[in-house]
Amino acid sequence: MTTPLLLSPVEARVLATLMEKARTVPDSYPLTLNSLLLGCNQKTSREPLMELSESEVSSAVDSLREAGLVHETSGGRAVKFTHNAQRGIGVPEQSAVLLGLLMLRGPQTAAELRLNAERWYRFADTSSVEAFLDELQERSEEKGGPLVIKLDRAPGAREQRWAHLLCGPVDASAAVISRSGAAAGPAGAELQARVTQLEAEVADLRATVQKLCAELGMSQPGQE
């Protein structure tokens, strides 16, 4: 029987950030420790928001390396890191994407997950997302047990949200309406998901500009 994977909240944030950046900004991947720190602490597409220190991120990276979920790459002037989440957890690509999003953004409905996954993986429809979530929830004990749980319906919400179990058990009845506006119904949730996605894209573009300016020895826009 496989021992269930148990991550700390910081380890989950570090792993999910590597998973996100590998898909959304592949030109900047693998990540240096500083880039990883910035990604973990960014103010968009994160729930909850964190203010991690470099030592906290470095310690989490070391733990994830020991677990085979993160690899260090050699070459270049700085040490960089890649993730091995899909193989390390033992799930298909689509399931890894959903777990990554749940680790980064907290509990979400299947519809929200489909929208938020657009830059990671394009699911055909919400039903396909639900199918992979059901598989993760029904994962056998031999493989380590369930990796997600379907939460109780929040007051005023039409759909139930899902949460990951990679950091341990979740109280399904203690779900609180998130700041994504679940109580506003599907339309409000969709709009907020779109806004959050655009904010994430702007943050990624800023990081790319910052990297290019550093490589070219140029001052960053607005700092002259």
Short mmCIF file of C-alpha atoms in Angstrom, two decimals:
data_model
loop_
_atom_site.label_atom_id
_atom_site.label_comp_id
_atom_site.label_asym_id
_atom_site.label_seq_id
_atom_site.Cartn_x
_atom_site.Cartn_y
_atom_site.Cartn_z
CA MET A 1 0.00 0.00 0.00
CA THR A 2 1.31 3.45 -0.90
CA THR A 3 1.88 5.85 1.99
CA PRO A 4 -0.41 8.90 1.62
CA LEU A 5 1.40 12.05 0.55
CA LEU A 6 1.25 14.77 3.20
CA LEU A 7 2.53 18.28 2.46
CA SER A 8 2.76 21.37 4.61
CA PRO A 9 0.93 24.47 3.33
CA VAL A 10 4.29 26.00 2.33
CA GLU A 11 5.36 22.86 0.48
CA ALA A 12 2.01 22.80 -1.34
CA ARG A 13 2.43 26.45 -2.37
CA VAL A 14 6.00 25.87 -3.61
CA LEU A 15 5.08 22.74 -5.58
CA ALA A 16 1.97 24.31 -7.12
CA THR A 17 3.87 27.47 -8.08
CA LEU A 18 6.42 25.39 -9.98
CA MET A 19 3.57 23.53 -11.67
CA GLU A 20 1.91 26.81 -12.66
CA LYS A 21 5.00 28.54 -14.03
CA ALA A 22 6.05 25.47 -16.03
CA ARG A 23 2.83 25.88 -18.03
CA THR A 24 2.17 29.61 -18.02
CA VAL A 25 5.70 31.04 -18.48
CA PRO A 26 7.75 28.17 -19.94
CA ASP A 27 10.45 30.59 -21.17
CA SER A 28 11.25 31.48 -17.54
CA TYR A 29 11.18 27.87 -16.34
CA PRO A 30 12.98 26.22 -14.48
CA LEU A 31 12.78 28.76 -11.65
CA THR A 32 15.52 30.24 -9.52
CA LEU A 33 14.89 30.41 -5.79
CA ASN A 34 14.13 34.13 -6.07
CA SER A 35 11.64 33.63 -8.93
CA LEU A 36 10.00 30.83 -6.97
CA LEU A 37 9.71 33.08 -3.92
CA LEU A 38 8.06 35.82 -5.99
CA GLY A 39 5.63 33.30 -7.48
CA CYS A 40 4.68 31.93 -4.08
CA ASN A 41 4.02 35.41 -2.70
CA GLN A 42 2.26 36.96 -5.69
CA LYS A 43 -1.01 38.72 -4.95
CA THR A 44 -3.07 37.26 -7.80
CA SER A 45 -4.34 33.72 -8.33
CA ARG A 46 -3.47 32.75 -4.75
CA GLU A 47 -5.71 31.63 -1.89
CA PRO A 48 -4.66 32.19 0.79
CA LEU A 49 -2.15 34.97 0.17
CA MET A 50 1.24 34.24 1.72
CA GLU A 51 4.30 36.25 2.73
CA LEU A 52 6.94 33.55 2.75
CA SER A 53 10.61 34.18 3.45
CA GLU A 54 13.45 32.87 1.32
CA SER A 55 14.44 30.45 4.07
CA GLU A 56 10.89 29.05 4.26
CA VAL A 57 10.78 28.45 0.51
CA SER A 58 14.29 26.96 0.53
CA SER A 59 13.36 24.58 3.36
CA ALA A 60 10.20 23.51 1.52
CA VAL A 61 12.23 22.90 -1.66
CA ASP A 62 14.61 20.65 0.30
CA SER A 63 11.69 18.62 1.69
CA LEU A 64 10.08 18.30 -1.74
CA ARG A 65 13.39 17.17 -3.24
CA GLU A 66 13.64 14.42 -0.63
CA ALA A 67 10.11 13.34 -1.56
CA GLY A 68 11.03 13.25 -5.26
CA LEU A 69 8.56 16.02 -6.14
CA VAL A 70 11.16 18.69 -7.02
CA HIS A 71 14.44 18.41 -8.89
CA GLU A 72 17.43 20.75 -8.95
CA THR A 73 18.87 21.57 -12.35
CA SER A 74 22.51 22.37 -13.02
CA GLY A 75 24.04 24.79 -15.49
CA GLY A 76 23.97 28.56 -15.68
CA ARG A 77 24.89 30.97 -12.93
CA ALA A 78 22.04 30.16 -10.54
CA VAL A 79 20.56 26.95 -9.20
CA LYS A 80 17.10 26.33 -10.65
CA PHE A 81 14.25 24.01 -9.79
CA THR A 82 11.68 21.92 -11.66
CA HIS A 83 8.72 19.91 -10.40
CA ASN A 84 7.98 16.22 -10.75
CA ALA A 85 4.43 16.41 -9.41
CA GLN A 86 2.58 14.26 -11.92
CA ARG A 87 4.92 11.30 -11.61
CA GLY A 88 5.63 11.86 -7.93
CA ILE A 89 1.96 11.88 -6.97
CA GLY A 90 1.10 9.19 -9.51
CA VAL A 91 -1.77 10.81 -11.41
CA PRO A 92 -2.53 11.65 -15.06
CA GLU A 93 -1.79 15.09 -16.45
CA GLN A 94 -5.35 16.39 -16.13
CA SER A 95 -5.55 15.35 -12.47
CA ALA A 96 -2.19 16.98 -11.73
CA VAL A 97 -3.48 20.23 -13.24
CA LEU A 98 -6.57 20.17 -11.02
CA LEU A 99 -4.52 19.43 -7.90
CA GLY A 100 -2.14 22.26 -8.74
CA LEU A 101 -5.00 24.73 -9.11
CA LEU A 102 -6.61 23.61 -5.85
CA MET A 103 -3.28 24.02 -4.03
CA LEU A 104 -2.83 27.53 -5.45
CA ARG A 105 -6.36 28.92 -5.33
CA GLY A 106 -8.16 27.00 -2.61
CA PRO A 107 -11.57 25.30 -2.95
CA GLN A 108 -13.29 25.79 -6.32
CA THR A 109 -16.26 24.44 -8.23
CA ALA A 110 -15.71 22.26 -11.28
CA ALA A 111 -16.76 25.18 -13.50
CA GLU A 112 -14.25 27.51 -11.84
CA LEU A 113 -11.51 24.91 -12.19
CA ARG A 114 -12.20 24.57 -15.90
CA LEU A 115 -11.93 28.34 -16.38
CA ASN A 116 -8.83 28.70 -14.22
CA ALA A 117 -7.16 25.79 -16.02
CA GLU A 118 -7.29 27.41 -19.47
CA ARG A 119 -3.61 28.39 -19.47
CA TRP A 120 -2.59 25.04 -18.00
CA TYR A 121 -4.78 22.57 -19.88
CA ARG A 122 -7.94 22.97 -21.95
CA PHE A 123 -10.67 20.68 -20.68
CA ALA A 124 -13.41 19.91 -23.19
CA ASP A 125 -16.19 20.75 -20.74
CA THR A 126 -17.08 20.89 -17.06
CA SER A 127 -18.18 17.26 -17.14
CA SER A 128 -14.65 16.15 -18.00
CA VAL A 129 -13.33 18.14 -15.03
CA GLU A 130 -15.87 16.45 -12.77
CA ALA A 131 -14.85 13.04 -14.08
CA PHE A 132 -11.22 13.56 -13.11
CA LEU A 133 -12.25 14.98 -9.74
CA ASP A 134 -14.41 11.91 -9.10
CA GLU A 135 -11.41 9.70 -9.90
CA LEU A 136 -9.25 11.62 -7.46
CA GLN A 137 -11.92 11.34 -4.77
CA GLU A 138 -12.36 7.60 -5.32
CA ARG A 139 -8.62 6.83 -5.46
CA SER A 140 -7.95 3.49 -3.81
CA GLU A 141 -6.12 3.06 -0.51
CA GLU A 142 -3.51 0.97 -2.35
CA LYS A 143 -2.54 4.11 -4.29
CA GLY A 144 -2.54 6.32 -1.21
CA GLY A 145 -6.23 7.13 -0.85
CA PRO A 146 -8.38 10.07 -2.03
CA LEU A 147 -6.64 13.30 -3.06
CA VAL A 148 -9.70 15.59 -3.18
CA ILE A 149 -12.97 15.98 -1.34
CA LYS A 150 -16.29 17.49 -2.40
CA LEU A 151 -17.29 20.10 0.15
CA ASP A 152 -20.75 20.80 1.48
CA ARG A 153 -22.67 23.40 -0.48
CA ALA A 154 -21.97 26.90 0.83
CA PRO A 155 -24.92 29.16 1.74
CA GLY A 156 -26.29 30.81 -1.39
CA ALA A 157 -24.11 28.77 -3.74
CA ARG A 158 -25.56 26.61 -6.52
CA GLU A 159 -22.58 24.33 -6.91
CA GLN A 160 -20.40 22.45 -4.47
CA ARG A 161 -16.71 23.19 -4.35
CA TRP A 162 -13.77 20.80 -4.26
CA ALA A 163 -10.68 20.90 -2.03
CA HIS A 164 -7.42 18.96 -2.17
CA LEU A 165 -6.26 16.59 0.59
CA LEU A 166 -2.51 16.87 0.01
CA CYS A 167 -2.14 18.81 3.26
CA GLY A 168 -4.33 16.41 5.24
CA PRO A 169 -8.05 16.04 5.99
CA VAL A 170 -10.43 18.92 5.30
CA ASP A 171 -13.62 19.59 7.26
CA ALA A 172 -16.18 19.37 4.46
CA SER A 173 -18.84 21.15 6.54
CA ALA A 174 -16.58 24.08 7.44
CA ALA A 175 -16.33 25.50 3.94
CA VAL A 176 -16.65 29.27 3.94
CA ILE A 177 -17.70 31.29 0.91
CA SER A 178 -14.45 32.41 -0.67
CA ARG A 179 -13.67 35.89 -1.86
CA SER A 180 -14.23 34.64 -5.42
CA GLY A 181 -17.90 35.46 -4.87
CA ALA A 182 -19.39 31.99 -4.94
CA ALA A 183 -22.59 33.37 -3.42
CA ALA A 184 -23.11 35.53 -6.47
CA GLY A 185 -23.87 32.45 -8.52
CA PRO A 186 -22.22 31.03 -11.67
CA ALA A 187 -22.15 34.37 -13.55
CA GLY A 188 -20.30 36.15 -10.75
CA ALA A 189 -17.90 33.26 -10.27
CA GLU A 190 -17.18 33.15 -14.01
CA LEU A 191 -16.50 36.87 -14.18
CA GLN A 192 -14.20 36.76 -11.15
CA ALA A 193 -12.34 33.78 -12.61
CA ARG A 194 -11.78 35.72 -15.85
CA VAL A 195 -10.53 38.78 -13.95
CA THR A 196 -8.20 36.64 -11.85
CA GLN A 197 -6.86 34.97 -14.98
CA LEU A 198 -6.11 38.35 -16.58
CA GLU A 199 -4.40 39.54 -13.40
CA ALA A 200 -2.22 36.43 -13.44
CA GLU A 201 -1.29 37.02 -17.07
CA VAL A 202 -0.27 40.62 -16.28
CA ALA A 203 1.84 39.40 -13.35
CA ASP A 204 3.57 36.86 -15.60
CA LEU A 205 4.23 39.52 -18.26
CA ARG A 206 5.75 41.80 -15.64
CA ALA A 207 8.03 38.99 -14.48
CA THR A 208 9.12 38.36 -18.08
CA VAL A 209 9.87 42.08 -18.63
CA GLN A 210 11.80 42.17 -15.36
CA LYS A 211 13.87 39.19 -16.45
CA LEU A 212 14.60 40.67 -19.91
CA CYS A 213 15.61 44.03 -18.42
CA ALA A 214 17.98 42.29 -16.02
CA GLU A 215 19.56 40.26 -18.84
CA LEU A 216 19.99 43.35 -21.04
CA GLY A 217 21.23 45.55 -18.22
CA MET A 218 18.34 47.96 -18.68
CA SER A 219 16.38 49.75 -16.00
CA GLN A 220 12.83 48.56 -15.52
CA PRO A 221 9.95 50.69 -16.81
CA GLY A 222 8.95 53.27 -14.24
CA GLN A 223 12.29 53.12 -12.42
CA GLU A 224 14.24 55.59 -14.55
#
